[in-house]
Tab-separated table of C-alpha atoms and ligand atoms in Angstrom:
chain	number	residue	atom	x	y	z
A	1	MET	CA	14.453	4.037	-35.743
A	2	ILE	CA	14.133	3.033	-39.213
A	3	ASN	CA	12.918	5.735	-41.527
A	4	ALA	CA	10.511	7.479	-39.229
A	5	SER	CA	10.004	10.338	-41.591
A	6	TYR	CA	6.328	12.135	-42.793
A	7	PRO	CA	4.597	11.083	-45.000
A	8	ALA	CA	5.682	7.539	-44.586
A	9	THR	CA	5.141	7.764	-40.987
A	10	ARG	CA	1.928	9.288	-39.905
A	11	LEU	CA	1.589	8.297	-36.062
A	12	ARG	CA	-2.151	9.419	-36.223
A	13	ARG	CA	-2.830	6.431	-38.464
A	14	THR	CA	-3.204	3.967	-35.604
A	15	ARG	CA	-5.042	6.142	-33.614
A	16	ALA	CA	-7.951	7.115	-36.003
A	17	THR	CA	-10.286	4.396	-34.521
A	18	GLY	CA	-11.415	2.955	-31.388
A	19	TRP	CA	-10.481	-0.587	-32.584
A	20	SER	CA	-7.121	0.478	-33.877
A	21	ARG	CA	-6.358	2.358	-30.524
A	22	ALA	CA	-7.291	-0.964	-28.605
A	23	MET	CA	-5.177	-2.968	-30.875
A	24	HIS	CA	-2.039	-0.960	-30.181
A	25	ARG	CA	-2.706	-0.235	-26.767
A	26	GLU	CA	0.799	-0.930	-24.897
A	27	THR	CA	-0.161	-1.428	-21.281
A	28	VAL	CA	-3.753	-2.759	-19.879
A	29	LEU	CA	-5.152	-2.062	-16.395
A	30	THR	CA	-6.991	-5.192	-15.141
A	31	PRO	CA	-8.946	-5.817	-11.770
A	32	ALA	CA	-6.147	-8.082	-10.910
A	33	ASP	CA	-3.650	-4.971	-10.652
A	34	LEU	CA	-5.578	-3.527	-7.912
A	35	ILE	CA	-4.974	-3.910	-3.951
A	36	TRP	CA	-7.809	-2.479	-1.906
A	37	PRO	CA	-6.677	-0.985	1.308
A	38	LEU	CA	-9.304	-1.031	4.246
A	39	PHE	CA	-9.635	0.542	7.496
A	40	VAL	CA	-10.791	-1.533	10.714
A	41	THR	CA	-12.751	-0.168	13.501
A	42	ASP	CA	-13.908	-1.667	16.706
A	43	GLY	CA	-17.897	-2.886	17.390
A	44	SER	CA	-20.082	-4.462	14.923
A	45	ASN	CA	-21.971	-3.173	12.156
A	46	VAL	CA	-20.198	0.127	12.269
A	47	GLU	CA	-19.448	2.328	9.417
A	48	GLU	CA	-17.568	5.685	10.069
A	49	PRO	CA	-16.703	7.694	6.963
A	50	VAL	CA	-13.223	9.325	7.110
A	51	THR	CA	-14.054	13.009	6.671
A	52	SER	CA	-10.700	13.707	4.744
A	53	LEU	CA	-10.921	10.919	2.415
A	54	PRO	CA	-14.619	11.059	0.758
A	55	GLY	CA	-16.418	8.007	-0.347
A	56	VAL	CA	-13.858	6.104	2.439
A	57	SER	CA	-15.143	4.478	5.665
A	58	ARG	CA	-13.973	2.427	8.669
A	59	TRP	CA	-15.678	-0.524	9.143
A	60	SER	CA	-16.264	-3.073	11.629
A	61	VAL	CA	-14.560	-6.597	11.229
A	62	ASP	CA	-18.297	-7.638	10.093
A	63	GLY	CA	-18.129	-4.898	7.444
A	64	ILE	CA	-14.470	-5.623	6.257
A	65	ALA	CA	-15.468	-9.501	5.558
A	66	LYS	CA	-18.397	-7.595	3.284
A	67	ARG	CA	-15.986	-5.592	1.507
A	68	ALA	CA	-13.554	-8.405	0.854
A	69	LYS	CA	-16.510	-10.183	-0.811
A	70	GLU	CA	-17.049	-7.479	-2.983
A	71	ALA	CA	-13.470	-7.578	-3.830
A	72	VAL	CA	-13.937	-11.113	-4.760
A	73	ASP	CA	-16.844	-10.346	-7.034
A	74	LEU	CA	-14.940	-7.708	-8.637
A	75	GLY	CA	-11.907	-9.582	-9.266
A	76	ILE	CA	-9.696	-7.669	-6.878
A	77	PRO	CA	-7.088	-10.153	-5.949
A	78	CYS	CA	-6.069	-8.942	-2.502
A	79	ILE	CA	-7.217	-6.137	0.121
A	80	ALA	CA	-4.683	-4.514	2.579
A	81	LEU	CA	-5.732	-4.042	6.402
A	82	PHE	CA	-5.265	-1.054	8.636
A	83	PRO	CA	-6.650	-0.873	12.240
A	84	ASN	CA	-8.019	2.115	14.412
A	85	THR	CA	-6.956	0.872	17.559
A	86	GLN	CA	-9.266	2.269	20.538
A	87	PRO	CA	-7.219	4.912	21.974
A	88	GLU	CA	-7.027	3.191	25.514
A	89	LYS	CA	-5.125	0.346	23.571
A	90	ARG	CA	-2.241	2.633	22.473
A	91	SER	CA	0.812	2.795	24.536
A	92	ASP	CA	4.194	3.797	24.407
A	93	ASP	CA	5.714	0.406	23.124
A	94	GLY	CA	2.757	-0.413	20.855
A	95	ALA	CA	2.131	-3.835	22.917
A	96	GLU	CA	-1.335	-4.036	21.426
A	97	ALA	CA	0.485	-5.124	18.038
A	98	LEU	CA	1.419	-8.364	19.441
A	99	ASN	CA	-2.182	-9.285	21.012
A	100	PRO	CA	-3.464	-12.227	19.075
A	101	ASP	CA	-6.973	-11.046	19.234
A	102	ASN	CA	-6.436	-7.512	18.417
A	103	LEU	CA	-8.421	-5.664	15.621
A	104	MET	CA	-6.180	-6.690	12.647
A	105	CYS	CA	-6.179	-10.520	13.818
A	106	ARG	CA	-9.770	-10.563	14.174
A	107	ALA	CA	-10.285	-8.577	10.826
A	108	ILE	CA	-7.761	-11.487	9.201
A	109	LYS	CA	-9.818	-14.331	10.497
A	110	ALA	CA	-13.190	-12.585	9.675
A	111	VAL	CA	-11.951	-12.219	5.879
A	112	ARG	CA	-10.727	-15.866	6.039
A	113	ASP	CA	-13.954	-17.347	7.045
A	114	ALA	CA	-15.916	-15.229	4.593
A	115	CYS	CA	-13.634	-15.768	1.359
A	116	GLY	CA	-11.534	-18.918	1.979
A	117	SER	CA	-8.148	-18.662	-0.131
A	118	ASP	CA	-10.485	-16.458	-2.758
A	119	ILE	CA	-8.639	-13.350	-1.862
A	120	GLY	CA	-5.050	-12.214	-0.525
A	121	ILE	CA	-4.733	-10.420	2.993
A	122	LEU	CA	-1.958	-8.181	3.107
A	123	THR	CA	-1.359	-6.734	6.237
A	124	ASP	CA	0.976	-3.708	7.423
A	125	VAL	CA	3.609	-4.113	9.938
A	126	ALA	CA	4.613	-0.911	11.987
A	127	LEU	CA	3.587	0.286	15.219
A	128	ASP	CA	2.205	3.598	14.430
A	129	PRO	CA	-1.473	2.482	14.915
A	130	TYR	CA	-0.612	1.022	18.352
A	131	THR	CA	1.541	3.536	19.703
A	132	SER	CA	0.479	6.629	22.117
A	133	HIS	CA	3.048	8.705	20.161
A	134	GLY	CA	2.089	7.953	16.691
A	135	GLN	CA	5.649	6.815	15.602
A	136	ASP	CA	6.173	3.507	13.615
A	137	GLY	CA	8.884	2.355	16.433
A	138	LEU	CA	10.004	2.319	19.703
A	139	LEU	CA	11.523	5.842	21.304
A	140	ASP	CA	14.400	6.449	23.130
A	141	ASP	CA	14.815	9.371	25.964
A	142	ARG	CA	15.505	11.808	23.010
A	143	GLY	CA	12.462	10.808	20.939
A	144	TYR	CA	14.454	8.927	18.412
A	145	VAL	CA	13.124	5.772	16.751
A	146	VAL	CA	15.525	3.297	17.820
A	147	ASN	CA	16.195	0.502	14.821
A	148	ASP	CA	16.942	-2.755	16.364
A	149	ASP	CA	14.957	-2.704	19.430
A	150	THR	CA	12.028	-1.642	17.175
A	151	VAL	CA	12.783	-4.595	14.547
A	152	ALA	CA	12.538	-7.079	17.280
A	153	VAL	CA	9.082	-6.157	17.973
A	154	LEU	CA	8.006	-5.972	14.325
A	155	VAL	CA	9.358	-9.612	14.039
A	156	ASP	CA	6.515	-10.464	16.742
A	157	GLN	CA	4.072	-8.586	15.190
A	158	ALA	CA	4.609	-9.967	11.839
A	159	VAL	CA	4.320	-13.435	13.092
A	160	ASN	CA	1.312	-12.587	15.241
A	161	GLN	CA	-0.390	-11.758	11.778
A	162	ALA	CA	0.881	-14.516	10.117
A	163	ASP	CA	-0.503	-16.939	12.848
A	164	ALA	CA	-3.985	-15.212	12.178
A	165	GLY	CA	-3.910	-16.121	8.442
A	166	ALA	CA	-2.244	-12.987	6.644
A	167	ASP	CA	-0.920	-14.151	3.476
A	168	ILE	CA	1.555	-10.932	2.717
A	169	ILE	CA	3.492	-9.197	5.242
A	170	ALA	CA	4.017	-5.929	4.366
A	171	PRO	CA	6.380	-3.671	6.657
A	172	SER	CA	6.115	-0.036	6.267
A	173	ASP	CA	8.143	1.057	9.215
A	174	MET	CA	11.394	1.428	7.288
A	175	MET	CA	13.795	0.081	9.985
A	176	ASP	CA	17.015	-0.980	8.532
A	177	GLY	CA	17.370	-4.846	8.496
A	178	ARG	CA	13.696	-5.798	9.303
A	179	VAL	CA	12.675	-7.704	6.024
A	180	LYS	CA	15.640	-10.066	6.794
A	181	ALA	CA	14.599	-10.426	10.352
A	182	ILE	CA	10.727	-11.174	9.510
A	183	ARG	CA	11.837	-13.535	6.863
A	184	MET	CA	13.850	-15.660	9.367
A	185	ALA	CA	10.841	-15.696	11.884
A	186	LEU	CA	8.414	-16.487	9.386
A	187	GLU	CA	10.430	-19.512	8.522
A	188	MET	CA	11.000	-20.678	11.858
A	189	ASN	CA	7.641	-20.497	12.913
A	190	ARG	CA	6.074	-22.493	9.838
A	191	HIS	CA	5.221	-19.667	7.814
A	192	PRO	CA	7.361	-20.403	4.791
A	193	THR	CA	4.872	-19.587	2.232
A	194	VAL	CA	3.792	-16.290	3.445
A	195	GLN	CA	5.066	-13.588	1.247
A	196	ILE	CA	6.709	-10.405	2.104
A	197	MET	CA	5.846	-7.172	-0.108
A	198	ALA	CA	8.502	-4.591	1.315
A	199	TYR	CA	7.702	-1.106	1.635
A	200	SER	CA	11.517	-0.587	0.456
A	201	ALA	CA	10.943	2.815	-0.746
A	202	LYS	CA	8.843	4.982	1.462
A	203	TYR	CA	9.188	8.718	1.282
A	204	ALA	CA	8.914	11.148	4.365
A	205	SER	CA	5.491	12.570	2.569
A	206	ALA	CA	3.138	15.093	3.117
A	207	PHE	CA	0.563	12.756	1.213
A	208	TYR	CA	-0.256	10.591	4.056
A	209	GLY	CA	-2.265	13.037	6.139
A	210	PRO	CA	-5.749	11.410	5.485
A	211	PHE	CA	-4.350	8.014	6.307
A	212	ARG	CA	-3.314	9.271	9.702
A	213	ASP	CA	-6.943	10.414	10.120
A	214	ALA	CA	-8.371	6.917	9.283
A	215	VAL	CA	-6.203	4.990	11.697
A	216	GLY	CA	-6.445	7.750	14.372
A	217	SER	CA	-2.628	8.383	14.782
A	218	GLY	CA	-2.747	11.663	13.142
A	219	GLY	CA	-3.509	13.612	16.488
A	220	LEU	CA	-0.989	11.773	18.446
A	221	LEU	CA	1.887	12.107	16.219
A	222	LYS	CA	4.572	14.807	17.120
A	223	GLY	CA	7.123	16.086	14.718
A	224	ASP	CA	7.795	13.834	11.847
A	225	LYS	CA	9.059	10.626	10.402
A	226	LYS	CA	12.261	11.880	8.451
A	227	SER	CA	14.809	9.930	10.865
A	228	TYR	CA	13.219	6.754	9.370
A	229	GLN	CA	11.431	7.643	6.061
A	230	MET	CA	13.268	8.776	2.991
A	231	ASP	CA	13.903	12.043	1.777
A	232	PRO	CA	11.756	13.158	-1.242
A	233	ALA	CA	15.047	14.600	-3.438
A	234	ASN	CA	16.349	11.087	-3.214
A	235	GLY	CA	16.413	8.163	-6.164
A	236	ASP	CA	19.835	6.536	-5.971
A	237	GLU	CA	19.054	5.841	-2.286
A	238	ALA	CA	15.820	4.367	-3.094
A	239	LEU	CA	17.493	1.867	-5.228
A	240	ARG	CA	19.814	0.798	-2.478
A	241	GLU	CA	16.979	0.202	-0.077
A	242	ILE	CA	15.036	-2.028	-2.802
A	243	ALA	CA	18.283	-3.922	-3.122
A	244	PHE	CA	18.672	-4.471	0.369
A	245	ASP	CA	15.215	-5.902	0.900
A	246	ILE	CA	15.303	-8.070	-2.140
A	247	ALA	CA	18.608	-9.651	-0.829
A	248	GLU	CA	16.864	-10.125	2.555
A	249	GLY	CA	13.915	-11.948	1.186
A	250	ALA	CA	11.408	-9.490	0.012
A	251	ASP	CA	8.980	-11.129	-2.665
A	252	SER	CA	8.195	-8.041	-4.193
A	253	VAL	CA	8.840	-4.216	-3.309
A	254	MET	CA	6.838	-1.146	-3.115
A	255	VAL	CA	7.354	2.515	-3.816
A	256	LYS	CA	5.167	4.985	-1.751
A	257	PRO	CA	3.486	7.257	-2.452
A	258	GLY	CA	2.908	6.550	-5.988
A	259	LEU	CA	2.600	9.512	-8.741
A	260	ALA	CA	5.144	11.828	-7.487
A	261	TYR	CA	7.813	8.708	-7.622
A	262	LEU	CA	7.132	7.041	-11.176
A	263	ASP	CA	10.917	7.517	-11.721
A	264	VAL	CA	11.775	5.438	-8.865
A	265	ILE	CA	9.090	2.889	-9.970
A	266	TRP	CA	10.592	2.824	-13.388
A	267	ARG	CA	14.370	2.765	-12.423
A	268	ALA	CA	13.683	-0.287	-9.795
A	269	LYS	CA	12.033	-2.560	-12.443
A	270	GLN	CA	14.674	-1.625	-15.056
A	271	GLU	CA	17.273	-2.198	-12.653
A	272	PHE	CA	15.890	-5.494	-10.487
A	273	HIS	CA	13.340	-6.969	-12.671
A	274	VAL	CA	11.100	-8.121	-9.481
A	275	PRO	CA	7.467	-7.336	-9.039
A	276	VAL	CA	7.139	-3.918	-8.123
A	277	PHE	CA	4.080	-2.204	-6.620
A	278	ALA	CA	2.841	1.365	-5.896
A	279	TYR	CA	0.750	2.669	-3.043
A	280	GLN	CA	-1.335	5.564	-4.360
A	281	VAL	CA	-1.557	7.023	-0.892
A	282	SER	CA	-4.452	8.576	0.869
A	283	GLY	CA	-3.376	12.450	-0.057
A	284	GLU	CA	-3.283	11.568	-3.601
A	285	TYR	CA	-6.786	9.660	-3.692
A	286	ALA	CA	-8.039	12.707	-1.692
A	287	LEU	CA	-6.685	15.305	-4.414
A	288	ILE	CA	-8.595	13.243	-7.322
A	289	GLU	CA	-11.707	13.502	-5.324
A	290	ALA	CA	-11.169	17.076	-4.693
A	291	GLY	CA	-10.408	18.128	-8.300
A	292	ALA	CA	-13.375	16.187	-9.299
A	293	ALA	CA	-15.654	17.870	-7.044
A	294	ALA	CA	-14.027	21.251	-7.967
A	295	GLY	CA	-14.938	20.843	-11.651
A	296	VAL	CA	-11.381	19.943	-12.738
A	297	GLY	CA	-12.580	16.866	-14.733
A	298	ASP	CA	-14.489	13.552	-14.742
A	299	ARG	CA	-13.799	11.513	-11.594
A	300	ASP	CA	-13.523	8.240	-13.583
A	301	ALA	CA	-11.298	9.557	-16.015
A	302	LEU	CA	-9.149	11.040	-13.737
A	303	LEU	CA	-8.402	8.042	-11.678
A	304	MET	CA	-8.397	5.697	-14.721
A	305	GLU	CA	-5.523	7.959	-16.285
A	306	LYS	CA	-3.625	8.009	-12.733
A	307	LEU	CA	-3.935	4.107	-12.150
A	308	VAL	CA	-2.808	3.249	-16.025
A	309	ALA	CA	0.319	5.399	-15.488
A	310	PHE	CA	1.625	2.825	-12.566
A	311	LYS	CA	1.233	-0.014	-15.279
A	312	ARG	CA	3.234	1.951	-17.739
A	313	ALA	CA	5.687	2.698	-15.716
A	314	GLY	CA	6.451	-1.008	-14.588
A	315	CYS	CA	4.334	-1.782	-11.784
A	316	SER	CA	2.730	-4.975	-11.165
A	317	GLY	CA	-0.249	-3.606	-9.098
A	318	VAL	CA	-1.094	-0.731	-6.945
A	319	LEU	CA	-2.563	-0.179	-3.829
A	320	THR	CA	-5.744	2.499	-4.012
A	321	TYR	CA	-8.618	3.282	-2.253
A	322	HIS	CA	-10.191	3.742	-5.616
A	323	ALA	CA	-9.836	0.130	-6.163
A	324	PRO	CA	-13.692	-0.861	-6.212
A	325	ARG	CA	-14.511	2.071	-8.620
A	326	ALA	CA	-11.768	1.082	-10.977
A	327	ALA	CA	-12.734	-2.426	-10.949
A	328	GLU	CA	-16.283	-1.776	-11.644
A	329	LEU	CA	-15.224	0.584	-14.531
A	330	LEU	CA	-12.810	-2.358	-15.853
A	331	ASN	CA	-15.547	-4.703	-15.669
A	332	GLY	CA	-17.956	-2.602	-17.702
B	1	PBG	C1	1.970	3.377	8.696
B	1	PBG	C2	1.946	3.659	7.099
B	1	PBG	C3	1.350	4.968	6.624
B	1	PBG	C4	0.741	4.541	5.535
B	1	PBG	C5	0.620	3.246	5.363
B	1	PBG	N1	1.599	2.561	6.445
B	1	PBG	C6	1.521	6.409	7.082
B	1	PBG	C7	2.726	6.859	7.600
B	1	PBG	O1	3.761	6.234	7.618
B	1	PBG	O2	2.874	7.879	8.351
B	1	PBG	C8	0.036	5.624	4.384
B	1	PBG	C9	-1.028	5.371	3.623
B	1	PBG	C10	-1.736	6.247	3.022
B	1	PBG	O3	-1.310	7.456	3.279
B	1	PBG	O4	-2.769	6.026	2.311
B	1	PBG	N2	3.393	3.041	8.734
């Protein structure tokens, strides 16, 4: 700092007018920073509002294609798909994840038909929307989620999604070594250009509740996911997770949830200089909506302030259920 003393320096000078604030703004949020998570349900012409996520619905495949078109029109570059698998198709081993005609694959194809290559399709790799126990992997007799056997299934799930046309495979399961195994399988199955966005630092968070309602796994889940998702108290460990995933072939990494982990985002960006994304998760969205409804502040102002924080912390983009509203606001 050179000679930063009053009155030579008055930091309020550049803040005094709108044009000057615009000129000095350090970070800018654009619709291209947004990834829109969408929930898929069975049937046609179906919209099912998710009660714990006011303003968010599950859509049948035809509706998903329409939302994808809206995303293109709003300048949102990518959508993330999550299926609500019918209860009778859930099983201990989550085999429906490997069905080339499952809800996820049908949604991928419908979006591709509707939008061509105008939009990126990101797909979640983990077994929880397909298992009868709601865990992300396979269980042994003690109920422990086993690592290597789970990875073998995740690899097939990822190839199934890539075969259907997914652009970005996003493993959210937190098994060790899965990024490397998925990368090798994508290469060997003629998908060299399919990206991997690794949910690298994914915490065992209390903020996932509404998501589990949306994909129908909440009521099924016994216990917690602490034997694979991270302890919210740990930051150094997040950097080790991220280092591993980059070394194993991740094209980008993710920190999840978002706002409570801005320090992890910042450290990851400073340390590795790779594209870092944040997932502003369902509970974060629901808190903003509940706050706005309770009169805490203006909904649009609240959501935009939180989204710009991710850019300031170093994110390349944010997965957020507020994506369509934020894009509308940004487009004026
Ligand atoms: C599944 C998965 C979860 C989320 C994204 N993928 C939930 C979980 O791990 O239990 C949460 C997203 C959200 O809360 O919005 N592996």
